Coordinates of C-alpha atoms in Angstrom, one line a residue:
X11 CA 13.1 -5.3 15.0
X12 CA 11.1 -1.1 16.0
X13 CA 12.4 2.4 17.0
X14 CA 15.6 2.9 15.1
X15 CA 14.2 6.5 16.0
X16 CA 16.6 8.3 13.8
X17 CA 17.4 11.6 15.1
X18 CA 20.7 12.8 15.5
X19 CA 22.6 11.2 17.8
X20 CA 20.1 9.1 18.2
X21 CA 21.6 7.3 15.2
X22 CA 24.5 5.4 15.9
X23 CA 23.3 1.8 16.8
X24 CA 21.4 2.8 14.5
X25 CA 23.6 3.0 10.5
X26 CA 24.4 -0.8 10.0
X27 CA 21.0 -1.7 10.6
X28 CA 20.0 -3.0 7.4
X29 CA 23.1 -4.5 6.6
X30 CA 23.7 -6.2 9.5
X31 CA 19.6 -7.7 9.1
X32 CA 20.0 -8.2 5.8
X33 CA 23.4 -10.7 7.1
X34 CA 21.2 -12.3 9.4
X35 CA 18.5 -12.8 6.9
X36 CA 20.6 -14.2 4.4
X37 CA 22.5 -16.8 7.6
X38 CA 19.7 -17.3 8.9
X39 CA 17.5 -18.0 5.4
X40 CA 14.8 -15.0 6.6
X41 CA 12.9 -13.3 3.4
X42 CA 11.1 -11.2 4.8
X43 CA 12.3 -7.7 8.4
X44 CA 9.4 -6.1 9.7
X45 CA 10.1 -2.9 10.8
X46 CA 7.4 -2.0 13.7
X47 CA 7.8 1.0 13.5
X48 CA 9.2 4.3 14.8
X49 CA 11.4 4.8 12.8
X50 CA 11.6 8.1 13.9
X51 CA 12.4 10.5 16.7
X52 CA 9.6 12.8 15.9
X53 CA 5.6 13.6 16.8
X54 CA 2.6 13.8 14.0
X55 CA 3.0 16.7 14.1
X56 CA 6.2 17.1 13.3
X57 CA 7.0 20.1 10.1
X58 CA 7.5 18.5 7.3
X59 CA 10.4 19.8 5.8
X60 CA 12.5 18.6 9.5
X61 CA 10.8 15.0 9.0
X62 CA 11.1 14.1 5.1
X63 CA 15.2 14.5 5.6
X64 CA 15.1 12.4 9.1
X65 CA 12.9 9.8 6.8
X66 CA 15.0 9.6 3.8
X67 CA 18.0 8.4 6.5
X68 CA 16.3 6.0 7.3
X69 CA 16.0 4.5 3.9
X70 CA 19.2 5.1 2.9
X71 CA 19.9 2.5 6.2
X72 CA 18.0 0.6 5.4
X73 CA 18.2 0.4 1.7
X74 CA 20.5 -3.3 2.4
X75 CA 16.6 -4.8 2.8
X76 CA 14.6 -2.4 1.1
X77 CA 12.6 -5.6 -0.8
X78 CA 12.3 -8.0 1.7
X79 CA 10.8 -5.5 4.8
X80 CA 7.0 -5.0 6.0
X81 CA 7.2 -1.4 7.6
X82 CA 4.5 -0.7 10.0
X83 CA 4.2 3.2 10.8
X84 CA 4.6 4.1 14.5
X85 CA 3.3 6.8 16.6
X86 CA 6.3 8.5 15.8
X87 CA 7.0 8.0 11.9
X88 CA 3.6 11.0 11.8
X89 CA 2.7 12.2 8.9
X90 CA 2.8 16.0 9.5
X91 CA 0.0 16.8 10.1
X92 CA -2.3 13.6 10.5
X93 CA -3.9 15.1 14.1
X94 CA -4.0 18.2 13.0

């Protein structure tokens, strides 16, 4: 999966992503999931106080698969100030 883009009203389709992916993984006996980035809808120069609550919400959504998840950083997942 990729491009969750957690931010405001864009979250309607991501709220249950962890539960849905966990159900598919369990049914199909898939040991690991990969998130190919863009958990957030921000950029790498976003302020920490904007980004941190969004990361917390993204991790809340992914909680059901947290122990079976590999994560790749996307271009919208910036470590605030990474390019400045």
